[in-house]
XYZ file of N, CA, C and O in Angstrom:
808
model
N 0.854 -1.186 0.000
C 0.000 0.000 0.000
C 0.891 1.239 0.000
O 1.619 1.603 0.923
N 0.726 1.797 -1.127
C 1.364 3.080 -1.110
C 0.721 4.698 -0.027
O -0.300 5.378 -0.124
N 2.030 4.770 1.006
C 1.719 5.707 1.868
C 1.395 7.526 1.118
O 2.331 8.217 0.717
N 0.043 7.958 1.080
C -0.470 9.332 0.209
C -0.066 10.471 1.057
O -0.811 10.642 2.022
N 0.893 11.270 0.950
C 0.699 12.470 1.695
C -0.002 13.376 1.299
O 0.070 13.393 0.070
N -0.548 14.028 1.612
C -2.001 14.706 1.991
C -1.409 16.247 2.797
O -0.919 16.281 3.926
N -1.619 17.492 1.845
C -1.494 18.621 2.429
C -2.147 19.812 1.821
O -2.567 19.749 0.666
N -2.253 20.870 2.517
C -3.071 21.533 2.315
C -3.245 23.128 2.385
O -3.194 23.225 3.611
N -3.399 24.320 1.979
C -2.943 25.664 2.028
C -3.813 27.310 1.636
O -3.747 27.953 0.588
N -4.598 27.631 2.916
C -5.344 28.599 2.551
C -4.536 29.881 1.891
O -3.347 30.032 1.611
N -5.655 30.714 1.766
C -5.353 32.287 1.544
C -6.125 33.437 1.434
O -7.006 33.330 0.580
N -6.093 34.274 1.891
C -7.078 35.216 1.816
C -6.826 36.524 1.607
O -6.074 36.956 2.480
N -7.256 37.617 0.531
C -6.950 38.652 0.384
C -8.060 39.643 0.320
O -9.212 39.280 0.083
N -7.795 40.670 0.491
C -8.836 41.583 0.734
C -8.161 43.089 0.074
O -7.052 43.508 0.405
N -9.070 43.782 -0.912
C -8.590 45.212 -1.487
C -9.400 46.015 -0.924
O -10.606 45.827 -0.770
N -8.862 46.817 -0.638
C -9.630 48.085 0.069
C -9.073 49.383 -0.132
O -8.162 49.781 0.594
N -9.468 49.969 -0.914
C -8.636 51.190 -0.909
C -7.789 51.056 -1.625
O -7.193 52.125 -1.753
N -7.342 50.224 -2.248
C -5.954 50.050 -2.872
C -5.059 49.424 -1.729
O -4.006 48.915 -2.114
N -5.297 49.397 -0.557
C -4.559 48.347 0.785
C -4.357 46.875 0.718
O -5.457 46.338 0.590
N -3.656 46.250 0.743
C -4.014 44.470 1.110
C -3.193 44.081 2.329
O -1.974 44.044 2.493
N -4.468 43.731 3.340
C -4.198 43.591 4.306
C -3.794 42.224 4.973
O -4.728 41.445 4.783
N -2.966 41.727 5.549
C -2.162 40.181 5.631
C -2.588 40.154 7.404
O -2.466 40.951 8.334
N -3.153 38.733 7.232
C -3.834 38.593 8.952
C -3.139 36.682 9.066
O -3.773 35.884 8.375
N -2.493 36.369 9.511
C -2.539 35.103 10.280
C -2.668 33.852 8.921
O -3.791 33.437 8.636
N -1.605 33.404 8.263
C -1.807 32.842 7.928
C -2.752 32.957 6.522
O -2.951 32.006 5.766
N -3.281 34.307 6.336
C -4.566 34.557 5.038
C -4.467 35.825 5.080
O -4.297 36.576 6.040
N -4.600 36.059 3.826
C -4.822 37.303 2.865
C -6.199 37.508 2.634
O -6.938 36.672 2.115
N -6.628 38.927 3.129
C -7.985 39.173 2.610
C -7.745 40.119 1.602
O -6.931 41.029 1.763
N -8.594 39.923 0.263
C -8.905 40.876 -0.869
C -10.010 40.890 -1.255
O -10.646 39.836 -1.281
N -10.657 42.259 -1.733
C -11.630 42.487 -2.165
C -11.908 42.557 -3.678
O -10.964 43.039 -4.303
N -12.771 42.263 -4.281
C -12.851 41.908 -5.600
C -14.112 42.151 -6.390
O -15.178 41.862 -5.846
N -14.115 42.588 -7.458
C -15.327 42.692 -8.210
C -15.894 41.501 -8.714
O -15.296 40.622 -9.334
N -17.369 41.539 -8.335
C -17.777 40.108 -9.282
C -19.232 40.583 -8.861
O -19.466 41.659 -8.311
N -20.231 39.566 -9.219
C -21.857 39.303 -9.502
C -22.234 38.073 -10.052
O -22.068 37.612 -11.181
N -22.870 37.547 -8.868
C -22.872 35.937 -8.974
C -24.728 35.963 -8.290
O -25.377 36.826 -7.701
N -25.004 34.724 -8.698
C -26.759 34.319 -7.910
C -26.152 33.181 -6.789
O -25.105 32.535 -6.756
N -27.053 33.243 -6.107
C -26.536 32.239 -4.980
C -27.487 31.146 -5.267
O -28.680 31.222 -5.561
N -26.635 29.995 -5.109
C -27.422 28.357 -5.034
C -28.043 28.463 -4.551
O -27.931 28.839 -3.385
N -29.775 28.041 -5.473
C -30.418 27.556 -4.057
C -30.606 26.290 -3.834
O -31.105 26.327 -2.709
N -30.562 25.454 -4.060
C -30.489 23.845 -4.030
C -29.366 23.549 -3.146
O -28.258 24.069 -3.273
N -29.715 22.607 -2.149
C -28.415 21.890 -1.595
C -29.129 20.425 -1.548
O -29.896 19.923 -0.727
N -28.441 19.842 -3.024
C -29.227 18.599 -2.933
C -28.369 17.513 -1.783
O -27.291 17.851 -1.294
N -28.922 16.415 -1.516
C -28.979 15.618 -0.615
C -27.596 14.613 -0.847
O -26.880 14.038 -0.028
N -27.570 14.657 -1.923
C -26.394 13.792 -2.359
C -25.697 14.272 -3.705
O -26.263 14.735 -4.696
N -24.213 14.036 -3.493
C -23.263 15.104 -4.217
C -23.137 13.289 -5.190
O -22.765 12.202 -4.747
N -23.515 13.587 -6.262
C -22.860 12.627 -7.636
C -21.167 12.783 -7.786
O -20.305 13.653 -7.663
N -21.250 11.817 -8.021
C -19.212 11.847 -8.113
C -18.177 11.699 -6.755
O -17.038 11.235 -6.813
N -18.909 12.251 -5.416
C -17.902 12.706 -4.634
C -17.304 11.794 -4.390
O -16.318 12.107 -3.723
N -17.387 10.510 -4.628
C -16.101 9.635 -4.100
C -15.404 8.817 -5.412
O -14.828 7.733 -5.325
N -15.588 9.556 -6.564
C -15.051 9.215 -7.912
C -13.711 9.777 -8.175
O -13.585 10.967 -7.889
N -12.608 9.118 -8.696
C -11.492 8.962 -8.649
C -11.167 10.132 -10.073
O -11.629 9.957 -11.201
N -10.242 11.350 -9.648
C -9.883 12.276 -10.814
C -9.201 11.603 -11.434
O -9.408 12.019 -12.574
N -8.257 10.551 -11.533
C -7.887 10.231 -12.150
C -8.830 9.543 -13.658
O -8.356 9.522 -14.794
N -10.608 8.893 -13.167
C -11.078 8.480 -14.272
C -12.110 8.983 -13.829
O -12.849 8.221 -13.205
N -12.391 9.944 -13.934
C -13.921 10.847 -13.609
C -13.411 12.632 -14.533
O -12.547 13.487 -14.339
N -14.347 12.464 -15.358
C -14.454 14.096 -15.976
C -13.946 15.055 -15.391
O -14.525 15.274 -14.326
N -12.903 15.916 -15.656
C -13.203 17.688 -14.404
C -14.618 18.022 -14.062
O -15.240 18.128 -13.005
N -14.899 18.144 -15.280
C -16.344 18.869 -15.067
C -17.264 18.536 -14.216
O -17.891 19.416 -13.627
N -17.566 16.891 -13.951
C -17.661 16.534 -12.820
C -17.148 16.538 -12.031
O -17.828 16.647 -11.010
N -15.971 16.456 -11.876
C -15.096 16.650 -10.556
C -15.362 17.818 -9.580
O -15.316 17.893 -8.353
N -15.781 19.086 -10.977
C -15.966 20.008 -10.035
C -17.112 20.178 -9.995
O -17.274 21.390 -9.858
N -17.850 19.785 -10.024
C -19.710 20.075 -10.131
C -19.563 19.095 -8.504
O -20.145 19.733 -7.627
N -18.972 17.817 -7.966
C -19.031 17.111 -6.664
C -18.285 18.014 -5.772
O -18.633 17.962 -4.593
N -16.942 19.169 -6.195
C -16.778 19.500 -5.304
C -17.502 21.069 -4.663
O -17.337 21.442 -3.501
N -18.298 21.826 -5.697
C -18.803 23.097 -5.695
C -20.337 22.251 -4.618
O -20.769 22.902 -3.666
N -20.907 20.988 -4.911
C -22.083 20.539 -4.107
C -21.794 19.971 -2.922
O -22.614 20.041 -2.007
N -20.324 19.185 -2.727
C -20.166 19.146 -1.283
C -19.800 20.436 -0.340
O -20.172 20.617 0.819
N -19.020 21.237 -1.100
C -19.047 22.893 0.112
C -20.386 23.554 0.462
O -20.677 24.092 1.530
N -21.310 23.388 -0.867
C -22.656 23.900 -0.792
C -23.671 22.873 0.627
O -24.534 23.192 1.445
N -22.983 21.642 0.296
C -23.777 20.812 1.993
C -23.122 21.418 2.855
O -23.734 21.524 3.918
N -21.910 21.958 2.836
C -21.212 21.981 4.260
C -22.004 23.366 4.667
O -22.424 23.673 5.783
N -22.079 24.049 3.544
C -22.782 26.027 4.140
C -24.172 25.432 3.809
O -24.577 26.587 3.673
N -24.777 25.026 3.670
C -26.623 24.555 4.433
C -26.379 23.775 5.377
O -27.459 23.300 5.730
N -25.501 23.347 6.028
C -25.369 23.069 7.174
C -25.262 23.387 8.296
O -25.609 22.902 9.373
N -24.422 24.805 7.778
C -24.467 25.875 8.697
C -25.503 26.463 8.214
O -24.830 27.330 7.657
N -26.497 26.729 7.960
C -27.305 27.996 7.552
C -26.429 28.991 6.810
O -26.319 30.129 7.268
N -25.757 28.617 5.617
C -24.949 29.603 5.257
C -25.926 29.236 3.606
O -26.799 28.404 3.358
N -25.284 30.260 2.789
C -26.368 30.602 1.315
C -25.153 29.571 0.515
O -23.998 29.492 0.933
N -25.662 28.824 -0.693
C -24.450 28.161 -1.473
C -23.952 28.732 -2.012
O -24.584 29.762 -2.244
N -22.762 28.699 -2.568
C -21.815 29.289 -3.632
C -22.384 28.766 -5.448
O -22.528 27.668 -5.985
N -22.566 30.160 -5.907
C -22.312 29.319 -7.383
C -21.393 29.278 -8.045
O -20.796 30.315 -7.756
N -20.584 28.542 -9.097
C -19.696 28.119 -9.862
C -19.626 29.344 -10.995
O -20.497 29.822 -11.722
N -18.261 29.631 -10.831
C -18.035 30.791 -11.843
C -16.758 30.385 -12.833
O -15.705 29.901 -12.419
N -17.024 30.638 -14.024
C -16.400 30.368 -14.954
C -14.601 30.902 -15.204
O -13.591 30.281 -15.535
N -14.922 32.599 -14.788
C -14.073 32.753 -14.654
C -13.067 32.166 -13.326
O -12.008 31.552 -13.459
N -13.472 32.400 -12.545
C -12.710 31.562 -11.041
C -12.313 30.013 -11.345
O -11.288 29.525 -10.870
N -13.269 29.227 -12.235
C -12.355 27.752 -12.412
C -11.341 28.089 -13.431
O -10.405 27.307 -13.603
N -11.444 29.333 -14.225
C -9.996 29.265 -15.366
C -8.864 29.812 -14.599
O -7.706 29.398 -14.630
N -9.306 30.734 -13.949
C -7.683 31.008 -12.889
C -7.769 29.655 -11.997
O -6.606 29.387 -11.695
N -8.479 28.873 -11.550
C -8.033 27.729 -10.525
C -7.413 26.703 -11.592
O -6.221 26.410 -11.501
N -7.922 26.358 -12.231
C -7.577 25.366 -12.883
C -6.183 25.593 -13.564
O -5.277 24.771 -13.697
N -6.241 27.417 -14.122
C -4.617 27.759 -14.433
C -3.561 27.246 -13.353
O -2.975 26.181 -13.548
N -3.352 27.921 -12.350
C -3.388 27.622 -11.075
C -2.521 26.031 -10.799
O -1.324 25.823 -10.604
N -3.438 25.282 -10.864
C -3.649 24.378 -10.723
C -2.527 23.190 -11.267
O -1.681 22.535 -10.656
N -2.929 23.233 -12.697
C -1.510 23.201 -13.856
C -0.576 23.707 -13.614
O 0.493 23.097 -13.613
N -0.724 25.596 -13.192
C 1.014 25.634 -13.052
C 1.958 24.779 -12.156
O 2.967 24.142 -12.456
N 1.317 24.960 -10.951
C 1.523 23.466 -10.072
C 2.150 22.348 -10.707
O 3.318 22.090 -10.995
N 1.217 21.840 -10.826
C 1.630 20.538 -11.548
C 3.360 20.813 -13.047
O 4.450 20.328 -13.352
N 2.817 21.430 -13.259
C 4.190 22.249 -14.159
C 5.269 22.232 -13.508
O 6.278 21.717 -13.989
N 5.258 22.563 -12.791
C 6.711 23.273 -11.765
C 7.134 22.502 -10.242
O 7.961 22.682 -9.348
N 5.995 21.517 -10.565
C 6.062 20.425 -9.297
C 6.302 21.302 -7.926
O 7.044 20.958 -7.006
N 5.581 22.412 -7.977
C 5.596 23.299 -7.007
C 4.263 23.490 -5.798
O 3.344 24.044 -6.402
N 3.982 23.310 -4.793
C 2.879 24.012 -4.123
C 2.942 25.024 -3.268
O 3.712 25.034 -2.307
N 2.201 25.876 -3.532
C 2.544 27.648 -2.995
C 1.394 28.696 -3.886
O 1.231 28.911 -5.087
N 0.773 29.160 -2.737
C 0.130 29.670 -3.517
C 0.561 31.257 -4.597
O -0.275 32.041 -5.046
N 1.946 31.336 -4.760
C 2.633 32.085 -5.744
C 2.589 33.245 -5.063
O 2.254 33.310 -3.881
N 2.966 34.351 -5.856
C 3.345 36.120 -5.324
C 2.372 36.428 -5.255
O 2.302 37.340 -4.431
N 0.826 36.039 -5.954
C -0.169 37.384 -5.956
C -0.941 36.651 -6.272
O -1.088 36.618 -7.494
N -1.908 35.618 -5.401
C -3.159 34.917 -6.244
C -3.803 35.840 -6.381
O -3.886 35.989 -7.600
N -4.566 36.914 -5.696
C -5.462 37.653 -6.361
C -5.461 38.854 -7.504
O -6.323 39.690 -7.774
N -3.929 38.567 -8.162
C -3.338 39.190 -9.224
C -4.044 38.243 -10.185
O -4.827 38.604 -11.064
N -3.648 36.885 -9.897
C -4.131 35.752 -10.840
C -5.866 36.071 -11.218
O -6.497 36.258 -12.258
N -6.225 36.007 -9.642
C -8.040 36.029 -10.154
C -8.087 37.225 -10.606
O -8.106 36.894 -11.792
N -8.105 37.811 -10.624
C -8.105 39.018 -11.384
C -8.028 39.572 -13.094
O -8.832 40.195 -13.788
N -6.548 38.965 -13.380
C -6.477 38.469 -14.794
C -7.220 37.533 -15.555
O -7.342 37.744 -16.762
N -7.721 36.563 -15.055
C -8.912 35.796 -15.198
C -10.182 36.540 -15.394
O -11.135 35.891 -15.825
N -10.356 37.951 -15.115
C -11.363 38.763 -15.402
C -12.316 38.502 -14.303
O -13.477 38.399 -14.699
N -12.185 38.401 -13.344
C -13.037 38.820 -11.833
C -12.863 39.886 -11.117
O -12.075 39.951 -10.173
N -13.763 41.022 -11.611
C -13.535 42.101 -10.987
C -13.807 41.512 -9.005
O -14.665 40.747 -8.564
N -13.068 42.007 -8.506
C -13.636 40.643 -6.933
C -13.449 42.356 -6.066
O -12.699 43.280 -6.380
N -14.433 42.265 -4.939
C -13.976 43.307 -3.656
C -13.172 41.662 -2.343
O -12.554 41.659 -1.278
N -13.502 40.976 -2.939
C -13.324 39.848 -1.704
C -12.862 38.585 -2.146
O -13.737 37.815 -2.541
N -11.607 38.170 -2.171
C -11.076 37.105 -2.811
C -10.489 35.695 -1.772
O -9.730 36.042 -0.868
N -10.742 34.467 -1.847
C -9.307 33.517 -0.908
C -9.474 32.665 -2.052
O -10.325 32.708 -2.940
N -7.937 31.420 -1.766
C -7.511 30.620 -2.441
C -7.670 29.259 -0.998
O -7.238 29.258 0.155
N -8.461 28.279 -1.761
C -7.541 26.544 -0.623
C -6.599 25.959 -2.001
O -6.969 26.141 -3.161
N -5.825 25.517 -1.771
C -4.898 24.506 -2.515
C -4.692 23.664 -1.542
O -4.581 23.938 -0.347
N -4.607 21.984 -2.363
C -4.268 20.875 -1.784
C -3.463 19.649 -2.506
O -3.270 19.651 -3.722
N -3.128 18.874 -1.869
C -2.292 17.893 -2.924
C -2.258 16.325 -2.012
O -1.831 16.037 -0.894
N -2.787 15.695 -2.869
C -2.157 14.111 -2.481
C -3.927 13.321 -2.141
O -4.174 12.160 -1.818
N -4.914 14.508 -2.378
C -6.107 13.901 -2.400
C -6.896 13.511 -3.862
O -6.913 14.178 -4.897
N -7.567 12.146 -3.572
C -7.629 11.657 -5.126
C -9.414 11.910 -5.352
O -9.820 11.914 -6.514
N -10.336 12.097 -4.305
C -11.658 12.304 -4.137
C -11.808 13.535 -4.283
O -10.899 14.352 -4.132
N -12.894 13.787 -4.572
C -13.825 15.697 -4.167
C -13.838 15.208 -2.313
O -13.215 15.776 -1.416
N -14.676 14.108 -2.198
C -15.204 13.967 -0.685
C -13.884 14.258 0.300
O -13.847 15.092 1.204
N -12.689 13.249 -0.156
C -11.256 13.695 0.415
C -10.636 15.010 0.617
O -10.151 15.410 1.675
N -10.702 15.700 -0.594
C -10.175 16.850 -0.728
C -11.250 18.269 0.469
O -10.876 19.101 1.296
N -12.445 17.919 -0.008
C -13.326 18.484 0.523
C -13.088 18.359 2.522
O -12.852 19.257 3.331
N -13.260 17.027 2.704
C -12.653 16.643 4.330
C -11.825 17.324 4.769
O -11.851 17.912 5.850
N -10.755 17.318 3.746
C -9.622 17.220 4.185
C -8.613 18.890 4.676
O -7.546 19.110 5.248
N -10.115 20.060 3.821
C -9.825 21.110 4.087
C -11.281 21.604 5.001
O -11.312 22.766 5.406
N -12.038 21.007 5.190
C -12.853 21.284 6.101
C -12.389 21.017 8.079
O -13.001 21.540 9.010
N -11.632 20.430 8.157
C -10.477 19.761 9.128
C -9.629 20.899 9.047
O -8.971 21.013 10.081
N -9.438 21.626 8.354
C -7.999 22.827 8.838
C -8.644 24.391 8.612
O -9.015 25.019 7.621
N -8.581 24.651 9.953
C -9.141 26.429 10.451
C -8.836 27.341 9.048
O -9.900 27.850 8.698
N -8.086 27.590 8.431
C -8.183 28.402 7.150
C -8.964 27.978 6.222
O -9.815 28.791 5.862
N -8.957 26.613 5.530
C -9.807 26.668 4.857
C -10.841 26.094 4.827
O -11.535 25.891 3.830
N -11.050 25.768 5.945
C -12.550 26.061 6.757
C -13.338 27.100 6.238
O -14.259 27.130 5.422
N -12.651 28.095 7.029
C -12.729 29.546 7.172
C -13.238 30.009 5.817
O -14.398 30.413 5.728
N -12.212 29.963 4.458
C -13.084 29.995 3.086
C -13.724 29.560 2.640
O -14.451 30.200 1.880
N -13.905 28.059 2.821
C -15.751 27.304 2.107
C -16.747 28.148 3.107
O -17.792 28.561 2.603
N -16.551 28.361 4.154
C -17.959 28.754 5.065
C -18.080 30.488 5.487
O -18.796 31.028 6.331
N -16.973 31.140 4.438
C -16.972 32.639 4.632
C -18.538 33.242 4.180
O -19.087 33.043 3.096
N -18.981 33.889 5.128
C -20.235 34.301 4.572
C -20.081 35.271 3.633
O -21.071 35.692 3.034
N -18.505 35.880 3.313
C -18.853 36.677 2.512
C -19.170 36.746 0.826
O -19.847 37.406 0.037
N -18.151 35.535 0.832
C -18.029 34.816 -0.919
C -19.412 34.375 -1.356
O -20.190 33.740 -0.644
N -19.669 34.832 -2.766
C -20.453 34.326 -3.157
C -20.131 33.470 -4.674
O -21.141 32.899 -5.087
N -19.255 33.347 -5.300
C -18.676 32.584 -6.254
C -17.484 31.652 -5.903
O -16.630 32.013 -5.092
N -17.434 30.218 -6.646
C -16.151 29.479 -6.505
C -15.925 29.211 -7.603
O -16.595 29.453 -8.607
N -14.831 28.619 -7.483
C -14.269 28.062 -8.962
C -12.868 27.029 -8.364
O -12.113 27.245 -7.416
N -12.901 25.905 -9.308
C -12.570 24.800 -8.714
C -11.197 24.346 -10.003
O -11.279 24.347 -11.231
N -10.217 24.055 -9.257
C -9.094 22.842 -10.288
C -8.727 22.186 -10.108
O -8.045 22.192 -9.083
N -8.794 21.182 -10.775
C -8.134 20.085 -10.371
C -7.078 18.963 -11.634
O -7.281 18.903 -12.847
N -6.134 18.302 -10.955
C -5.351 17.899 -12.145
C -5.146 16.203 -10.906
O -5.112 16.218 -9.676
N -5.045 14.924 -11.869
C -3.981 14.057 -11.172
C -2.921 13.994 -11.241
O -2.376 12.976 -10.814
N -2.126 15.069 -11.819
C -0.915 15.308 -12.024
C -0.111 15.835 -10.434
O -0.795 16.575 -9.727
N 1.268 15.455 -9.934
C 1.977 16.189 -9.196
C 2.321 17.386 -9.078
O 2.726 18.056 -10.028
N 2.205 17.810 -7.896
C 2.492 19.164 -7.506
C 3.627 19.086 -6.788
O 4.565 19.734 -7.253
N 3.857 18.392 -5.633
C 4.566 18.150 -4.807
C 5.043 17.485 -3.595
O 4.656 17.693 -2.445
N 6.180 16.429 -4.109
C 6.784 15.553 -2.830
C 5.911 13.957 -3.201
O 5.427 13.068 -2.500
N 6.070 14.258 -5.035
C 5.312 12.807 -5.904
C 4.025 12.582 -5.552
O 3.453 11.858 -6.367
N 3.309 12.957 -4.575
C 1.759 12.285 -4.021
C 0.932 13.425 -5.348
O 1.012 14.650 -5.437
N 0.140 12.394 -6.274
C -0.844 12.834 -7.057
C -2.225 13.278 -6.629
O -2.753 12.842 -5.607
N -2.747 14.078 -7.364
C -3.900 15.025 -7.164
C -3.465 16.103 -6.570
O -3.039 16.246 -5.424
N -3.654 17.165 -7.773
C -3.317 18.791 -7.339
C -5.016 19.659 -7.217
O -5.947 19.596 -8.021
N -4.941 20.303 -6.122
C -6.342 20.872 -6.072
C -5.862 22.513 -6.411
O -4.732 22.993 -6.495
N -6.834 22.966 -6.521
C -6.976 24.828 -6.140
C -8.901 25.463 -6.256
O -9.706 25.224 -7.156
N -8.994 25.846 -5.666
C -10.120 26.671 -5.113
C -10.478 27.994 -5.195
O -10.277 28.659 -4.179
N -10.844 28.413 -5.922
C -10.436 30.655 -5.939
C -12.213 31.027 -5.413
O -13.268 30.668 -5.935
N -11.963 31.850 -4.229
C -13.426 31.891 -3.769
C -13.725 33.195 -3.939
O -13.018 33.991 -3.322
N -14.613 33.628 -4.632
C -14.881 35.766 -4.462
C -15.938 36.224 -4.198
O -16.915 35.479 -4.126
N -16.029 37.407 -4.008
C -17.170 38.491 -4.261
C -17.080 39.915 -5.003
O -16.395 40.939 -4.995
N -17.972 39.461 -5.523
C -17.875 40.791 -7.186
C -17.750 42.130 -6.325
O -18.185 42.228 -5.178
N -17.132 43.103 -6.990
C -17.143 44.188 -6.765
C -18.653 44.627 -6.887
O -19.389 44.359 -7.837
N -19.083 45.562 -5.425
C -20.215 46.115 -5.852
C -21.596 45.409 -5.256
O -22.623 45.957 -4.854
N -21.237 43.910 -5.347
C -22.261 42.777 -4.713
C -21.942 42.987 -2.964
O -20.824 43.261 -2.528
N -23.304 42.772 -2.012
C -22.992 42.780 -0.902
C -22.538 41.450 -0.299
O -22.333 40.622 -1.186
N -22.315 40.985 0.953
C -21.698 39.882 1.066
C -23.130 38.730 1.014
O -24.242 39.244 0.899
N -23.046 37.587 1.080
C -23.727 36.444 0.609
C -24.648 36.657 2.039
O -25.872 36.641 1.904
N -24.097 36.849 3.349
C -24.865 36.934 4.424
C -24.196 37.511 5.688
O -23.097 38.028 5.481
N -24.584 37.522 6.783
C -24.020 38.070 8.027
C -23.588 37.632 8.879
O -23.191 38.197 9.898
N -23.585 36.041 8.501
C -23.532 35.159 9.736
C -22.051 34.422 10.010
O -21.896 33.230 9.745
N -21.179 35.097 10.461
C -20.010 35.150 10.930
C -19.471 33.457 11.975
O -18.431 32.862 12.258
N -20.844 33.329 12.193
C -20.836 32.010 13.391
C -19.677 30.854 12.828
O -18.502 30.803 13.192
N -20.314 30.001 11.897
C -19.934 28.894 11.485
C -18.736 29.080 11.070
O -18.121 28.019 11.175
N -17.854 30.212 10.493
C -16.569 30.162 10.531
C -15.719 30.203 11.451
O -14.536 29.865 11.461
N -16.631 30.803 12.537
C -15.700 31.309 13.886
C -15.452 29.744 14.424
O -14.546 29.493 15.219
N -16.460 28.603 13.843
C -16.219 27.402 14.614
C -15.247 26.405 13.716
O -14.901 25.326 14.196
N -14.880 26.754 12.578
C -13.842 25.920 12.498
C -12.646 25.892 13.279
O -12.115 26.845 13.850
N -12.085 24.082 13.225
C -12.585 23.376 11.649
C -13.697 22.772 12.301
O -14.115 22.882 13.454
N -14.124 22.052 11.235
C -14.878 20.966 11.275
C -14.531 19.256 10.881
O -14.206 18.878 9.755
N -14.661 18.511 11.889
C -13.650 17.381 11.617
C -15.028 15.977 11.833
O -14.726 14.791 11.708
């Protein structure tokens, strides 16, 4: 049995003013965007325990945008919807990784979402590596206080998801990335501060 290492890496940025302010581990940024919020949190996520290696992206990320969406109706939090632009910077992202056999979330992710064409007031990144599930990957950052903290931010209202079975780093396959925002201009998704304050969740 081959031993999987399994790791994992928030981020959070925030623009204000032209400021970006660095707190503990996460970057908050603010960002332009305009998104509808999920309303469905169906009962069961299709795919989530289907292997990236022989399962579609597209599914891949449709199991992992519906398991964060159970985790925030769980909390009473609103779902995230899937934004096009946010999976082309994740998924860029994602690849470069795998490219450079590197994990880090680089000089400026919210330079990245950005170029991707998301105007965002409110931006974070999760990256992960060595998980081969949505359900895994999903666990596996619901278990660590940062990116906790971004699936269940009340403020995001768009995600966007990448994923590759290609290496990132230290040989264990499956590279993740996550780009979470809120459009410039949009207010936040809700007010309810609670359920983040309680990660993680294990």
């Amino acid at each position: 049995m081959v031993e999987q290492t399994k790791s994992h890496s928030p981020a959070i940025v925030a623009r204000a003013f032209g400021r970006l302010a660095a707190a503990a581990a996460a970057i908050a940024i603010t960002l332009m965007a305009f998104t509808s919020i999920a309303a469905a949190h169906p009962r069961r996520c299709d795919n989530a325990h289907s292997s990236i290696a022989s399962t579609p992206r597209a599914l891949i990320r449709d199991a992992v945008v519906c398991l964060i969406n159970k985790q925030r109706a769980v909390h009473h939090l609103p779902g995230l919807s899937a934004n096009p632009r946010l999976d082309n910077s994740a998924q860029g992202w994602t690849d470069e990784m795998v490219r450079h056999r590197s994990f880090t979330h680089g000089a400026d992710f919210a330079g990245r979402i950005s170029a991707a064409g998301f105007d965002w007031s409110n931006a974070g990144e999760n990256i992960a590596f060595g998980y081969q599930t949505p359900s895994q990957v999903v666990g596996g950052w619901m278990a660590s206080t940062g990116h906790c903290q971004n699936i269940l931010s009340p403020v995001f209202r768009e995600v966007g998801t990448g994923v590759s079975d290609g290496v990132a780093s230290r040989g264990s396959p499956g590279t993740w990335t996550q780009d979470f925002g809120l459009l410039m201009g949009e207010p936040p998704a809700s007010g309810n501060d609670g359920p983040a304050a309680g990660c993680p969740y294990r």
